[in-house]
PDB file of N, CA and C in Angstrom:
ATOM      1  N   MET A   1      98.205-180.501-108.645  1.00  0.00           N
ATOM      2  CA  MET A   1      98.366-179.280-108.232  1.00  0.00           C
ATOM      3  C   MET A   1      99.359-178.364-108.716  1.00  0.00           C
ATOM      4  N   LYS A   2     100.194-178.697-108.267  1.00  0.00           N
ATOM      5  CA  LYS A   2     101.460-178.305-108.815  1.00  0.00           C
ATOM      6  C   LYS A   2     101.629-177.559-109.847  1.00  0.00           C
ATOM      7  N   ASP A   3     101.532-179.037-110.963  1.00  0.00           N
ATOM      8  CA  ASP A   3     101.459-178.835-112.042  1.00  0.00           C
ATOM      9  C   ASP A   3     101.080-178.203-113.005  1.00  0.00           C
ATOM     10  N   ILE A   4      99.814-177.894-112.216  1.00  0.00           N
ATOM     11  CA  ILE A   4      98.727-177.196-113.323  1.00  0.00           C
ATOM     12  C   ILE A   4      99.474-175.389-112.627  1.00  0.00           C
ATOM     13  N   MET A   5      99.271-175.192-111.684  1.00  0.00           N
ATOM     14  CA  MET A   5      99.923-173.761-111.643  1.00  0.00           C
ATOM     15  C   MET A   5     101.128-173.236-112.270  1.00  0.00           C
ATOM     16  N   LEU A   6     102.124-174.353-112.008  1.00  0.00           N
ATOM     17  CA  LEU A   6     103.359-173.693-113.217  1.00  0.00           C
ATOM     18  C   LEU A   6     103.032-173.681-114.271  1.00  0.00           C
ATOM     19  N   ASN A   7     101.866-174.787-114.874  1.00  0.00           N
ATOM     20  CA  ASN A   7     101.671-174.323-116.560  1.00  0.00           C
ATOM     21  C   ASN A   7     100.591-173.165-116.736  1.00  0.00           C
ATOM     22  N   TRP A   8     100.472-172.128-115.465  1.00  0.00           N
ATOM     23  CA  TRP A   8      99.838-171.497-115.524  1.00  0.00           C
ATOM     24  C   TRP A   8     100.127-170.540-115.791  1.00  0.00           C
ATOM     25  N   ALA A   9     101.464-170.478-114.894  1.00  0.00           N
ATOM     26  CA  ALA A   9     102.986-169.897-114.810  1.00  0.00           C
ATOM     27  C   ALA A   9     103.195-169.495-116.393  1.00  0.00           C
ATOM     28  N   THR A  10     103.950-170.577-116.744  1.00  0.00           N
ATOM     29  CA  THR A  10     104.000-170.639-117.913  1.00  0.00           C
ATOM     30  C   THR A  10     103.455-169.458-118.785  1.00  0.00           C
ATOM     31  N   VAL A  11     102.325-169.700-118.951  1.00  0.00           N
ATOM     32  CA  VAL A  11     101.035-168.755-119.992  1.00  0.00           C
ATOM     33  C   VAL A  11     100.827-167.462-119.293  1.00  0.00           C
ATOM     34  N   PHE A  12     100.973-167.315-118.145  1.00  0.00           N
ATOM     35  CA  PHE A  12     100.958-165.628-117.527  1.00  0.00           C
ATOM     36  C   PHE A  12     102.361-165.240-118.536  1.00  0.00           C
ATOM     37  N   PHE A  13     103.686-166.128-118.088  1.00  0.00           N
ATOM     38  CA  PHE A  13     104.771-165.616-118.492  1.00  0.00           C
ATOM     39  C   PHE A  13     104.948-164.780-119.784  1.00  0.00           C
ATOM     40  N   THR A  14     104.038-166.611-120.844  1.00  0.00           N
ATOM     41  CA  THR A  14     104.552-165.877-122.057  1.00  0.00           C
ATOM     42  C   THR A  14     103.863-164.676-123.049  1.00  0.00           C
ATOM     43  N   ILE A  15     102.345-164.199-121.820  1.00  0.00           N
ATOM     44  CA  ILE A  15     101.539-163.346-122.506  1.00  0.00           C
ATOM     45  C   ILE A  15     102.094-161.945-122.034  1.00  0.00           C
ATOM     46  N   ALA A  16     102.886-161.889-120.928  1.00  0.00           N
ATOM     47  CA  ALA A  16     103.265-160.968-120.289  1.00  0.00           C
ATOM     48  C   ALA A  16     104.367-160.156-121.403  1.00  0.00           C
ATOM     49  N   CYS A  17     105.405-161.517-122.012  1.00  0.00           N
ATOM     50  CA  CYS A  17     106.337-161.092-122.910  1.00  0.00           C
ATOM     51  C   CYS A  17     105.686-160.785-124.322  1.00  0.00           C
ATOM     52  N   ILE A  18     104.612-161.278-124.508  1.00  0.00           N
ATOM     53  CA  ILE A  18     104.252-160.655-125.683  1.00  0.00           C
ATOM     54  C   ILE A  18     103.904-159.528-125.868  1.00  0.00           C
ATOM     55  N   ALA A  19     102.971-158.681-124.524  1.00  0.00           N
ATOM     56  CA  ALA A  19     102.355-157.394-124.247  1.00  0.00           C
ATOM     57  C   ALA A  19     103.486-156.580-124.064  1.00  0.00           C
ATOM     58  N   LEU A  20     105.104-157.140-123.913  1.00  0.00           N
ATOM     59  CA  LEU A  20     105.769-156.136-123.300  1.00  0.00           C
ATOM     60  C   LEU A  20     106.301-155.965-125.135  1.00  0.00           C
ATOM     61  N   VAL A  21     106.422-156.910-125.824  1.00  0.00           N
ATOM     62  CA  VAL A  21     106.766-156.466-127.168  1.00  0.00           C
ATOM     63  C   VAL A  21     105.902-155.667-127.740  1.00  0.00           C
ATOM     64  N   LEU A  22     104.540-155.797-127.606  1.00  0.00           N
ATOM     65  CA  LEU A  22     103.517-154.810-128.424  1.00  0.00           C
ATOM     66  C   LEU A  22     103.565-153.609-127.911  1.00  0.00           C
ATOM     67  N   GLY A  23     104.229-153.553-126.248  1.00  0.00           N
ATOM     68  CA  GLY A  23     103.992-152.334-125.652  1.00  0.00           C
ATOM     69  C   GLY A  23     105.379-151.394-126.413  1.00  0.00           C
ATOM     70  N   PHE A  24     106.394-151.676-126.499  1.00  0.00           N
ATOM     71  CA  PHE A  24     107.274-151.202-126.683  1.00  0.00           C
ATOM     72  C   PHE A  24     108.387-151.160-128.362  1.00  0.00           C
ATOM     73  N   LEU A  25     107.143-151.708-129.114  1.00  0.00           N
ATOM     74  CA  LEU A  25     106.867-151.214-130.516  1.00  0.00           C
ATOM     75  C   LEU A  25     106.578-149.884-130.845  1.00  0.00           C
ATOM     76  N   ASN A  26     105.849-149.351-130.195  1.00  0.00           N
ATOM     77  CA  ASN A  26     105.116-148.073-130.040  1.00  0.00           C
ATOM     78  C   ASN A  26     103.945-147.983-131.511  1.00  0.00           C
ATOM     79  N   ILE A  27     103.465-148.947-131.825  1.00  0.00           N
ATOM     80  CA  ILE A  27     102.221-149.065-132.798  1.00  0.00           C
ATOM     81  C   ILE A  27     101.921-148.086-132.848  1.00  0.00           C
ATOM     82  N   SER A  28     101.171-148.028-131.771  1.00  0.00           N
ATOM     83  CA  SER A  28     100.157-146.076-131.229  1.00  0.00           C
ATOM     84  C   SER A  28      99.862-146.324-130.138  1.00  0.00           C
ATOM     85  N   PRO A  29      99.692-144.654-129.469  1.00  0.00           N
ATOM     86  CA  PRO A  29      99.725-144.576-128.359  1.00  0.00           C
ATOM     87  C   PRO A  29      98.802-145.328-127.578  1.00  0.00           C
ATOM     88  N   PRO A  30      97.899-145.452-127.847  1.00  0.00           N
ATOM     89  CA  PRO A  30      96.850-146.350-127.131  1.00  0.00           C
ATOM     90  C   PRO A  30      97.074-147.993-126.894  1.00  0.00           C
ATOM     91  N   VAL A  31      97.636-148.417-128.146  1.00  0.00           N
ATOM     92  CA  VAL A  31      97.833-149.588-127.878  1.00  0.00           C
ATOM     93  C   VAL A  31      98.890-150.147-126.944  1.00  0.00           C
ATOM     94  N   THR A  32      99.754-149.169-127.187  1.00  0.00           N
ATOM     95  CA  THR A  32     101.093-149.215-126.557  1.00  0.00           C
ATOM     96  C   THR A  32     100.908-149.346-124.642  1.00  0.00           C
ATOM     97  N   LYS A  33      99.734-148.307-124.813  1.00  0.00           N
ATOM     98  CA  LYS A  33      99.495-147.804-122.828  1.00  0.00           C
ATOM     99  C   LYS A  33      98.671-148.847-122.581  1.00  0.00           C
ATOM    100  N   ILE A  34      97.945-149.979-123.235  1.00  0.00           N
ATOM    101  CA  ILE A  34      97.250-150.742-122.992  1.00  0.00           C
ATOM    102  C   ILE A  34      98.060-152.644-123.002  1.00  0.00           C
ATOM    103  N   ALA A  35      99.327-152.318-123.811  1.00  0.00           N
ATOM    104  CA  ALA A  35      99.836-153.544-123.747  1.00  0.00           C
ATOM    105  C   ALA A  35     100.929-152.854-122.598  1.00  0.00           C
ATOM    106  N   LYS A  36     101.261-151.782-122.075  1.00  0.00           N
ATOM    107  CA  LYS A  36     102.272-151.959-120.964  1.00  0.00           C
ATOM    108  C   LYS A  36     101.399-152.288-119.550  1.00  0.00           C
ATOM    109  N   ILE A  37      99.999-152.300-119.952  1.00  0.00           N
ATOM    110  CA  ILE A  37      98.979-151.814-118.466  1.00  0.00           C
ATOM    111  C   ILE A  37      99.191-153.744-118.465  1.00  0.00           C
ATOM    112  N   LEU A  38      99.225-154.780-119.512  1.00  0.00           N
ATOM    113  CA  LEU A  38      98.603-155.801-119.255  1.00  0.00           C
ATOM    114  C   LEU A  38     100.060-156.460-119.249  1.00  0.00           C
ATOM    115  N   CYS A  39     101.082-156.187-119.971  1.00  0.00           N
ATOM    116  CA  CYS A  39     102.563-156.500-118.916  1.00  0.00           C
ATOM    117  C   CYS A  39     102.467-156.740-117.674  1.00  0.00           C
ATOM    118  N   GLY A  40     102.139-156.090-116.906  1.00  0.00           N
ATOM    119  CA  GLY A  40     101.714-155.825-115.735  1.00  0.00           C
ATOM    120  C   GLY A  40     101.044-156.244-115.151  1.00  0.00           C
ATOM    121  N   ILE A  41     100.231-156.829-115.469  1.00  0.00           N
ATOM    122  CA  ILE A  41      98.957-157.509-114.893  1.00  0.00           C
ATOM    123  C   ILE A  41      99.007-159.001-114.812  1.00  0.00           C
ATOM    124  N   PHE A  42     100.068-159.361-116.464  1.00  0.00           N
ATOM    125  CA  PHE A  42     100.130-160.678-116.620  1.00  0.00           C
ATOM    126  C   PHE A  42     101.551-161.068-115.723  1.00  0.00           C
ATOM    127  N   THR A  43     102.322-159.841-115.621  1.00  0.00           N
ATOM    128  CA  THR A  43     103.489-160.439-114.576  1.00  0.00           C
ATOM    129  C   THR A  43     103.465-160.769-113.260  1.00  0.00           C
ATOM    130  N   VAL A  44     102.179-159.901-112.694  1.00  0.00           N
ATOM    131  CA  VAL A  44     101.958-160.010-111.537  1.00  0.00           C
ATOM    132  C   VAL A  44     101.275-161.352-111.136  1.00  0.00           C
ATOM    133  N   LEU A  45     100.267-161.554-112.297  1.00  0.00           N
ATOM    134  CA  LEU A  45      99.576-163.578-112.410  1.00  0.00           C
ATOM    135  C   LEU A  45     100.599-163.756-112.419  1.00  0.00           C
ATOM    136  N   PHE A  46     101.820-163.804-113.049  1.00  0.00           N
ATOM    137  CA  PHE A  46     103.155-165.182-113.494  1.00  0.00           C
ATOM    138  C   PHE A  46     103.658-165.445-111.882  1.00  0.00           C
ATOM    139  N   THR A  47     103.710-164.078-111.463  1.00  0.00           N
ATOM    140  CA  THR A  47     104.445-164.431-110.172  1.00  0.00           C
ATOM    141  C   THR A  47     104.121-165.077-109.019  1.00  0.00           C
ATOM    142  N   LEU A  48     102.160-164.241-109.053  1.00  0.00           N
ATOM    143  CA  LEU A  48     101.458-164.995-107.833  1.00  0.00           C
ATOM    144  C   LEU A  48     101.368-166.744-107.853  1.00  0.00           C
ATOM    145  N   ALA A  49     101.273-167.036-109.691  1.00  0.00           N
ATOM    146  CA  ALA A  49     100.972-168.714-110.094  1.00  0.00           C
ATOM    147  C   ALA A  49     102.220-169.261-109.743  1.00  0.00           C
ATOM    148  N   LEU A  50     103.691-168.672-109.671  1.00  0.00           N
ATOM    149  CA  LEU A  50     104.466-169.289-109.407  1.00  0.00           C
ATOM    150  C   LEU A  50     104.939-169.682-108.086  1.00  0.00           C
ATOM    151  N   VAL A  51     104.765-168.486-107.351  1.00  0.00           N
ATOM    152  CA  VAL A  51     104.615-168.691-105.984  1.00  0.00           C
ATOM    153  C   VAL A  51     103.849-169.953-105.571  1.00  0.00           C
ATOM    154  N   VAL A  52     102.671-169.695-105.496  1.00  0.00           N
ATOM    155  CA  VAL A  52     101.648-170.583-105.133  1.00  0.00           C
ATOM    156  C   VAL A  52     102.201-171.971-105.894  1.00  0.00           C
ATOM    157  N   GLY A  53     102.246-172.132-107.001  1.00  0.00           N
ATOM    158  CA  GLY A  53     102.505-173.710-107.491  1.00  0.00           C
ATOM    159  C   GLY A  53     103.822-173.809-106.400  1.00  0.00           C
ATOM    160  N   LEU A  54     105.103-173.448-106.620  1.00  0.00           N
ATOM    161  CA  LEU A  54     106.071-174.007-105.593  1.00  0.00           C
ATOM    162  C   LEU A  54     106.263-174.360-104.387  1.00  0.00           C
ATOM    163  N   GLN A  55     104.477-173.441-103.334  1.00  0.00           N
ATOM    164  CA  GLN A  55     104.748-173.646-101.918  1.00  0.00           C
ATOM    165  C   GLN A  55     103.705-174.974-101.996  1.00  0.00           C
ATOM    166  N   GLN A  56     103.032-175.582-103.063  1.00  0.00           N
ATOM    167  CA  GLN A  56     102.446-176.698-103.119  1.00  0.00           C
ATOM    168  C   GLN A  56     103.087-178.029-102.832  1.00  0.00           C
ATOM    169  N   GLY A  57     103.961-177.965-103.433  1.00  0.00           N
ATOM    170  CA  GLY A  57     105.530-178.856-103.553  1.00  0.00           C
ATOM    171  C   GLY A  57     105.245-179.685-102.403  1.00  0.00           C
TER     172      GLY A  57
END
């Protein structure tokens, strides 16, 4: 179970980084706003998956 949670944490971190890059490129205002929101959501999911994965050790 620990490996699965850490894999999900890696996926969430990757998506958060992509959203962060897209959010700060200022492609267009709606895209920027959505990307910043997604970055926040996936950062929270990354943190939760990481904490749960490490606690299951």
